[in-house]
Amino acid sequence: MTAAASSDGDLIAAHAAGDPHAFTELVRRHRDRMWAVALRTLRDPEEAADALQEAFISAFRAAASFRAESQVSTWLHRIVVNACLDRVRRRQARPTVPMPEEPHREPVAPRDVMDERVTSLAVQDALAELPAEQRAPIILVDVQGYSVAESAQILGIAEGTVKSRCARGRAKLAKLLGHLRNPDASANVSPDAGAMAPRRPREGR
């Protein structure tokens, strides 16, 4: 049986037995999805790349102790999420001032494509506003499509905790993204409308 045809569990076992190619195949299978989780959690490509590298190194070293109590993908997600959250905690402990980005011009795109991009960026910014403990389960459940039970396994917390953190996070996202529901709500309002007193009816002469 070739590595590509082997199951994730077979690859873990082969890696533990000394197969030099098994873990490489495992990484190839799951790298894209793990990268998506890391990038959405950290919102910084360099940070996400470092976290992913740390996570795969940890998985490489810990693979021999994998007990198959969960799916390999769930086990890998747990390691990746924990690596990301560790970096978030370290970043919060040592805050830095971001350097201003250089202005750049972007190619003109059709309006619907631009609208989609604006919406995507708004959602990413809103996710960044959430505490890491709320952001992680929302990314797993609402973005990656994992069930509450699977997300609880990945995060190592109770299912009820996943539900409550998702609920709190969604409530905050609803406030942060409220303008996307009715983007034209303020378009027809004069910027000076709030400062103008209502007109009094003319008095007859």
PDB file of C-alpha atoms in Angstrom:
ATOM      1  CA  MET A   1       0.000   0.000   0.000  1.00  0.00           C
ATOM      2  CA  THR A   2       1.365   3.384  -1.008  1.00  0.00           C
ATOM      3  CA  ALA A   3       1.570   6.303   1.393  1.00  0.00           C
ATOM      4  CA  ALA A   4      -1.062   8.187  -0.596  1.00  0.00           C
ATOM      5  CA  ALA A   5      -3.495   5.284  -0.200  1.00  0.00           C
ATOM      6  CA  SER A   6      -2.849   4.813   3.515  1.00  0.00           C
ATOM      7  CA  SER A   7      -5.187   6.151   6.162  1.00  0.00           C
ATOM      8  CA  ASP A   8      -4.097   8.915   8.513  1.00  0.00           C
ATOM      9  CA  GLY A   9      -3.862   6.360  11.295  1.00  0.00           C
ATOM     10  CA  ASP A  10      -1.653   4.116   9.174  1.00  0.00           C
ATOM     11  CA  LEU A  11       0.634   7.052   8.441  1.00  0.00           C
ATOM     12  CA  ILE A  12       0.962   7.899  12.132  1.00  0.00           C
ATOM     13  CA  ALA A  13       1.814   4.278  12.890  1.00  0.00           C
ATOM     14  CA  ALA A  14       4.301   4.137  10.026  1.00  0.00           C
ATOM     15  CA  HIS A  15       5.931   7.341  11.231  1.00  0.00           C
ATOM     16  CA  ALA A  16       6.241   5.950  14.748  1.00  0.00           C
ATOM     17  CA  ALA A  17       7.807   2.815  13.259  1.00  0.00           C
ATOM     18  CA  GLY A  18      10.462   4.885  11.515  1.00  0.00           C
ATOM     19  CA  ASP A  19       9.049   5.486   8.033  1.00  0.00           C
ATOM     20  CA  PRO A  20      10.783   8.732   6.907  1.00  0.00           C
ATOM     21  CA  HIS A  21       8.041   9.618   4.420  1.00  0.00           C
ATOM     22  CA  ALA A  22       4.866   8.969   6.397  1.00  0.00           C
ATOM     23  CA  PHE A  23       4.719  12.242   8.297  1.00  0.00           C
ATOM     24  CA  THR A  24       5.482  14.236   5.151  1.00  0.00           C
ATOM     25  CA  GLU A  25       2.411  12.703   3.514  1.00  0.00           C
ATOM     26  CA  LEU A  26       0.331  13.497   6.586  1.00  0.00           C
ATOM     27  CA  VAL A  27       1.415  17.136   6.451  1.00  0.00           C
ATOM     28  CA  ARG A  28       0.671  17.295   2.726  1.00  0.00           C
ATOM     29  CA  ARG A  29      -2.891  16.091   3.331  1.00  0.00           C
ATOM     30  CA  HIS A  30      -3.757  18.502   6.107  1.00  0.00           C
ATOM     31  CA  ARG A  31      -1.477  21.498   5.539  1.00  0.00           C
ATOM     32  CA  ASP A  32      -3.974  23.692   3.669  1.00  0.00           C
ATOM     33  CA  ARG A  33      -6.745  23.321   6.214  1.00  0.00           C
ATOM     34  CA  MET A  34      -4.379  23.799   9.132  1.00  0.00           C
ATOM     35  CA  TRP A  35      -2.982  26.903   7.462  1.00  0.00           C
ATOM     36  CA  ALA A  36      -6.482  28.332   7.077  1.00  0.00           C
ATOM     37  CA  VAL A  37      -7.150  27.840  10.793  1.00  0.00           C
ATOM     38  CA  ALA A  38      -3.822  29.392  11.787  1.00  0.00           C
ATOM     39  CA  LEU A  39      -4.253  32.387   9.491  1.00  0.00           C
ATOM     40  CA  ARG A  40      -7.821  33.118  10.605  1.00  0.00           C
ATOM     41  CA  THR A  41      -6.835  32.778  14.241  1.00  0.00           C
ATOM     42  CA  LEU A  42      -3.754  35.002  14.091  1.00  0.00           C
ATOM     43  CA  ARG A  43      -4.542  37.273  11.095  1.00  0.00           C
ATOM     44  CA  ASP A  44      -0.851  37.604  10.364  1.00  0.00           C
ATOM     45  CA  PRO A  45       0.765  35.404   7.678  1.00  0.00           C
ATOM     46  CA  GLU A  46       4.171  35.405   9.347  1.00  0.00           C
ATOM     47  CA  GLU A  47       2.727  34.597  12.759  1.00  0.00           C
ATOM     48  CA  ALA A  48       0.506  31.912  11.221  1.00  0.00           C
ATOM     49  CA  ALA A  49       3.437  30.354   9.373  1.00  0.00           C
ATOM     50  CA  ASP A  50       5.530  30.272  12.563  1.00  0.00           C
ATOM     51  CA  ALA A  51       2.653  28.797  14.557  1.00  0.00           C
ATOM     52  CA  LEU A  52       2.040  26.143  11.912  1.00  0.00           C
ATOM     53  CA  GLN A  53       5.713  25.207  11.850  1.00  0.00           C
ATOM     54  CA  GLU A  54       5.760  24.929  15.637  1.00  0.00           C
ATOM     55  CA  ALA A  55       2.600  22.827  15.546  1.00  0.00           C
ATOM     56  CA  PHE A  56       3.933  20.367  12.972  1.00  0.00           C
ATOM     57  CA  ILE A  57       7.197  20.033  14.886  1.00  0.00           C
ATOM     58  CA  SER A  58       5.194  19.268  18.029  1.00  0.00           C
ATOM     59  CA  ALA A  59       3.058  16.767  16.127  1.00  0.00           C
ATOM     60  CA  PHE A  60       6.159  15.124  14.648  1.00  0.00           C
ATOM     61  CA  ARG A  61       7.601  14.627  18.105  1.00  0.00           C
ATOM     62  CA  ALA A  62       4.334  13.535  19.729  1.00  0.00           C
ATOM     63  CA  ALA A  63       3.092  11.219  16.966  1.00  0.00           C
ATOM     64  CA  ALA A  64       4.476   8.122  18.665  1.00  0.00           C
ATOM     65  CA  SER A  65       2.206   8.772  21.659  1.00  0.00           C
ATOM     66  CA  PHE A  66      -0.948   9.225  19.541  1.00  0.00           C
ATOM     67  CA  ARG A  67      -3.574   6.851  20.980  1.00  0.00           C
ATOM     68  CA  ALA A  68      -6.222   7.055  18.256  1.00  0.00           C
ATOM     69  CA  GLU A  69      -8.814   8.290  20.749  1.00  0.00           C
ATOM     70  CA  SER A  70      -9.802  10.884  18.156  1.00  0.00           C
ATOM     71  CA  GLN A  71      -9.274  11.364  14.443  1.00  0.00           C
ATOM     72  CA  VAL A  72      -5.807  12.375  13.344  1.00  0.00           C
ATOM     73  CA  SER A  73      -7.211  15.585  11.832  1.00  0.00           C
ATOM     74  CA  THR A  74      -8.802  16.460  15.168  1.00  0.00           C
ATOM     75  CA  TRP A  75      -5.510  15.797  16.943  1.00  0.00           C
ATOM     76  CA  LEU A  76      -3.626  17.988  14.464  1.00  0.00           C
ATOM     77  CA  HIS A  77      -6.180  20.783  14.772  1.00  0.00           C
ATOM     78  CA  ARG A  78      -5.794  20.739  18.542  1.00  0.00           C
ATOM     79  CA  ILE A  79      -2.029  21.130  18.237  1.00  0.00           C
ATOM     80  CA  VAL A  80      -2.351  23.939  15.670  1.00  0.00           C
ATOM     81  CA  VAL A  81      -4.976  25.846  17.657  1.00  0.00           C
ATOM     82  CA  ASN A  82      -2.932  25.542  20.843  1.00  0.00           C
ATOM     83  CA  ALA A  83       0.167  26.821  19.031  1.00  0.00           C
ATOM     84  CA  CYS A  84      -1.841  29.797  17.754  1.00  0.00           C
ATOM     85  CA  LEU A  85      -3.333  30.584  21.152  1.00  0.00           C
ATOM     86  CA  ASP A  86       0.121  30.383  22.733  1.00  0.00           C
ATOM     87  CA  ARG A  87       1.349  32.991  20.266  1.00  0.00           C
ATOM     88  CA  VAL A  88      -1.687  35.188  20.970  1.00  0.00           C
ATOM     89  CA  ARG A  89      -0.966  35.055  24.695  1.00  0.00           C
ATOM     90  CA  ARG A  90       2.706  35.876  24.151  1.00  0.00           C
ATOM     91  CA  ARG A  91       1.773  38.747  21.838  1.00  0.00           C
ATOM     92  CA  GLN A  92      -0.656  40.152  24.397  1.00  0.00           C
ATOM     93  CA  ALA A  93       2.022  39.925  27.075  1.00  0.00           C
ATOM     94  CA  ARG A  94       4.452  41.865  24.856  1.00  0.00           C
ATOM     95  CA  PRO A  95       2.334  44.300  22.840  1.00  0.00           C
ATOM     96  CA  THR A  96       3.989  45.960  19.903  1.00  0.00           C
ATOM     97  CA  VAL A  97       3.109  49.009  17.848  1.00  0.00           C
ATOM     98  CA  PRO A  98       2.346  47.955  14.259  1.00  0.00           C
ATOM     99  CA  MET A  99       4.246  49.758  11.531  1.00  0.00           C
ATOM    100  CA  PRO A 100       2.054  51.748   9.139  1.00  0.00           C
ATOM    101  CA  GLU A 101       1.479  49.959   5.883  1.00  0.00           C
ATOM    102  CA  GLU A 102       2.707  51.538   2.678  1.00  0.00           C
ATOM    103  CA  PRO A 103      -0.172  52.732   0.524  1.00  0.00           C
ATOM    104  CA  HIS A 104      -0.593  50.724  -2.603  1.00  0.00           C
ATOM    105  CA  ARG A 105      -2.858  50.783  -5.554  1.00  0.00           C
ATOM    106  CA  GLU A 106      -5.085  47.845  -6.350  1.00  0.00           C
ATOM    107  CA  PRO A 107      -6.434  46.888  -9.748  1.00  0.00           C
ATOM    108  CA  VAL A 108      -9.956  47.935 -10.507  1.00  0.00           C
ATOM    109  CA  ALA A 109     -12.378  45.061  -9.934  1.00  0.00           C
ATOM    110  CA  PRO A 110     -16.078  44.638 -10.632  1.00  0.00           C
ATOM    111  CA  ARG A 111     -18.258  46.010  -7.870  1.00  0.00           C
ATOM    112  CA  ASP A 112     -19.590  42.643  -6.739  1.00  0.00           C
ATOM    113  CA  VAL A 113     -16.029  41.329  -6.337  1.00  0.00           C
ATOM    114  CA  MET A 114     -15.064  44.429  -4.396  1.00  0.00           C
ATOM    115  CA  ASP A 115     -18.139  44.120  -2.207  1.00  0.00           C
ATOM    116  CA  GLU A 116     -17.226  40.522  -1.426  1.00  0.00           C
ATOM    117  CA  ARG A 117     -13.693  41.562  -0.539  1.00  0.00           C
ATOM    118  CA  VAL A 118     -14.882  44.415   1.658  1.00  0.00           C
ATOM    119  CA  THR A 119     -17.237  42.027   3.439  1.00  0.00           C
ATOM    120  CA  SER A 120     -14.477  39.450   3.870  1.00  0.00           C
ATOM    121  CA  LEU A 121     -12.096  42.037   5.331  1.00  0.00           C
ATOM    122  CA  ALA A 122     -14.814  43.327   7.641  1.00  0.00           C
ATOM    123  CA  VAL A 123     -15.465  39.812   8.933  1.00  0.00           C
ATOM    124  CA  GLN A 124     -11.737  39.221   9.462  1.00  0.00           C
ATOM    125  CA  ASP A 125     -11.410  42.508  11.345  1.00  0.00           C
ATOM    126  CA  ALA A 126     -14.434  41.639  13.471  1.00  0.00           C
ATOM    127  CA  LEU A 127     -13.001  38.220  14.294  1.00  0.00           C
ATOM    128  CA  ALA A 128      -9.792  39.921  15.376  1.00  0.00           C
ATOM    129  CA  GLU A 129     -11.786  41.954  17.897  1.00  0.00           C
ATOM    130  CA  LEU A 130     -12.907  38.796  19.693  1.00  0.00           C
ATOM    131  CA  PRO A 131     -10.955  37.370  22.612  1.00  0.00           C
ATOM    132  CA  ALA A 132      -8.905  34.370  21.496  1.00  0.00           C
ATOM    133  CA  GLU A 133     -11.033  32.030  23.619  1.00  0.00           C
ATOM    134  CA  GLN A 134     -14.119  33.050  21.611  1.00  0.00           C
ATOM    135  CA  ARG A 135     -12.405  33.389  18.244  1.00  0.00           C
ATOM    136  CA  ALA A 136     -11.024  29.836  18.201  1.00  0.00           C
ATOM    137  CA  PRO A 137     -14.343  27.964  18.637  1.00  0.00           C
ATOM    138  CA  ILE A 138     -16.138  30.276  16.189  1.00  0.00           C
ATOM    139  CA  ILE A 139     -13.491  29.630  13.540  1.00  0.00           C
ATOM    140  CA  LEU A 140     -13.766  25.885  14.089  1.00  0.00           C
ATOM    141  CA  VAL A 141     -17.585  25.733  14.186  1.00  0.00           C
ATOM    142  CA  ASP A 142     -18.719  28.545  11.893  1.00  0.00           C
ATOM    143  CA  VAL A 143     -15.797  28.821   9.468  1.00  0.00           C
ATOM    144  CA  GLN A 144     -14.291  25.337   9.323  1.00  0.00           C
ATOM    145  CA  GLY A 145     -17.606  23.530   9.788  1.00  0.00           C
ATOM    146  CA  TYR A 146     -16.665  21.306  12.721  1.00  0.00           C
ATOM    147  CA  SER A 147     -19.386  20.121  15.061  1.00  0.00           C
ATOM    148  CA  VAL A 148     -19.542  21.349  18.640  1.00  0.00           C
ATOM    149  CA  ALA A 149     -18.352  17.929  19.825  1.00  0.00           C
ATOM    150  CA  GLU A 150     -15.375  17.911  17.440  1.00  0.00           C
ATOM    151  CA  SER A 151     -14.474  21.480  18.369  1.00  0.00           C
ATOM    152  CA  ALA A 152     -14.601  20.564  22.048  1.00  0.00           C
ATOM    153  CA  GLN A 153     -12.129  17.745  21.371  1.00  0.00           C
ATOM    154  CA  ILE A 154      -9.826  20.019  19.403  1.00  0.00           C
ATOM    155  CA  LEU A 155      -9.842  22.736  22.060  1.00  0.00           C
ATOM    156  CA  GLY A 156      -9.821  20.348  25.004  1.00  0.00           C
ATOM    157  CA  ILE A 157     -12.858  21.955  26.630  1.00  0.00           C
ATOM    158  CA  ALA A 158     -16.429  20.895  27.389  1.00  0.00           C
ATOM    159  CA  GLU A 159     -19.100  21.057  24.682  1.00  0.00           C
ATOM    160  CA  GLY A 160     -21.098  23.465  26.819  1.00  0.00           C
ATOM    161  CA  THR A 161     -18.101  25.773  26.967  1.00  0.00           C
ATOM    162  CA  VAL A 162     -17.824  25.711  23.177  1.00  0.00           C
ATOM    163  CA  LYS A 163     -21.507  26.624  22.875  1.00  0.00           C
ATOM    164  CA  SER A 164     -21.319  29.466  25.376  1.00  0.00           C
ATOM    165  CA  ARG A 165     -18.148  30.934  23.872  1.00  0.00           C
ATOM    166  CA  CYS A 166     -19.639  30.733  20.384  1.00  0.00           C
ATOM    167  CA  ALA A 167     -22.808  32.427  21.599  1.00  0.00           C
ATOM    168  CA  ARG A 168     -20.892  35.283  23.207  1.00  0.00           C
ATOM    169  CA  GLY A 169     -18.647  35.640  20.191  1.00  0.00           C
ATOM    170  CA  ARG A 170     -21.558  35.653  17.736  1.00  0.00           C
ATOM    171  CA  ALA A 171     -23.351  38.299  19.778  1.00  0.00           C
ATOM    172  CA  LYS A 172     -20.291  40.539  19.575  1.00  0.00           C
ATOM    173  CA  LEU A 173     -19.847  39.834  15.862  1.00  0.00           C
ATOM    174  CA  ALA A 174     -23.490  40.777  15.248  1.00  0.00           C
ATOM    175  CA  LYS A 175     -22.803  44.211  16.732  1.00  0.00           C
ATOM    176  CA  LEU A 176     -19.507  44.675  14.913  1.00  0.00           C
ATOM    177  CA  LEU A 177     -20.974  43.614  11.555  1.00  0.00           C
ATOM    178  CA  GLY A 178     -24.367  45.233  11.902  1.00  0.00           C
ATOM    179  CA  HIS A 179     -23.533  47.781   9.203  1.00  0.00           C
ATOM    180  CA  LEU A 180     -23.236  44.983   6.626  1.00  0.00           C
ATOM    181  CA  ARG A 181     -26.893  44.107   7.008  1.00  0.00           C
ATOM    182  CA  ASN A 182     -28.092  47.551   5.956  1.00  0.00           C
ATOM    183  CA  PRO A 183     -25.149  49.360   4.342  1.00  0.00           C
ATOM    184  CA  ASP A 184     -27.385  52.093   2.899  1.00  0.00           C
ATOM    185  CA  ALA A 185     -29.013  52.942   6.213  1.00  0.00           C
ATOM    186  CA  SER A 186     -26.956  56.079   6.613  1.00  0.00           C
ATOM    187  CA  ALA A 187     -26.538  56.860   2.931  1.00  0.00           C
ATOM    188  CA  ASN A 188     -29.696  58.965   2.734  1.00  0.00           C
ATOM    189  CA  VAL A 189     -29.023  60.869   5.936  1.00  0.00           C
ATOM    190  CA  SER A 190     -27.422  64.293   5.629  1.00  0.00           C
ATOM    191  CA  PRO A 191     -24.223  64.545   7.681  1.00  0.00           C
ATOM    192  CA  ASP A 192     -25.627  67.695   9.272  1.00  0.00           C
ATOM    193  CA  ALA A 193     -29.036  66.200   9.923  1.00  0.00           C
ATOM    194  CA  GLY A 194     -28.336  65.608  13.568  1.00  0.00           C
ATOM    195  CA  ALA A 195     -27.337  69.200  14.101  1.00  0.00           C
ATOM    196  CA  MET A 196     -30.301  70.753  12.317  1.00  0.00           C
ATOM    197  CA  ALA A 197     -33.332  71.786  14.297  1.00  0.00           C
ATOM    198  CA  PRO A 198     -36.706  70.882  12.791  1.00  0.00           C
ATOM    199  CA  ARG A 199     -38.197  73.669  10.760  1.00  0.00           C
ATOM    200  CA  ARG A 200     -41.033  75.589  12.336  1.00  0.00           C
ATOM    201  CA  PRO A 201     -44.110  76.108  10.211  1.00  0.00           C
ATOM    202  CA  ARG A 202     -44.471  79.577   8.730  1.00  0.00           C
ATOM    203  CA  GLU A 203     -46.795  81.875  10.501  1.00  0.00           C
ATOM    204  CA  GLY A 204     -49.455  83.517   8.478  1.00  0.00           C
ATOM    205  CA  ARG A 205     -49.037  87.204   7.787  1.00  0.00           C
TER     206      ARG A 205
END
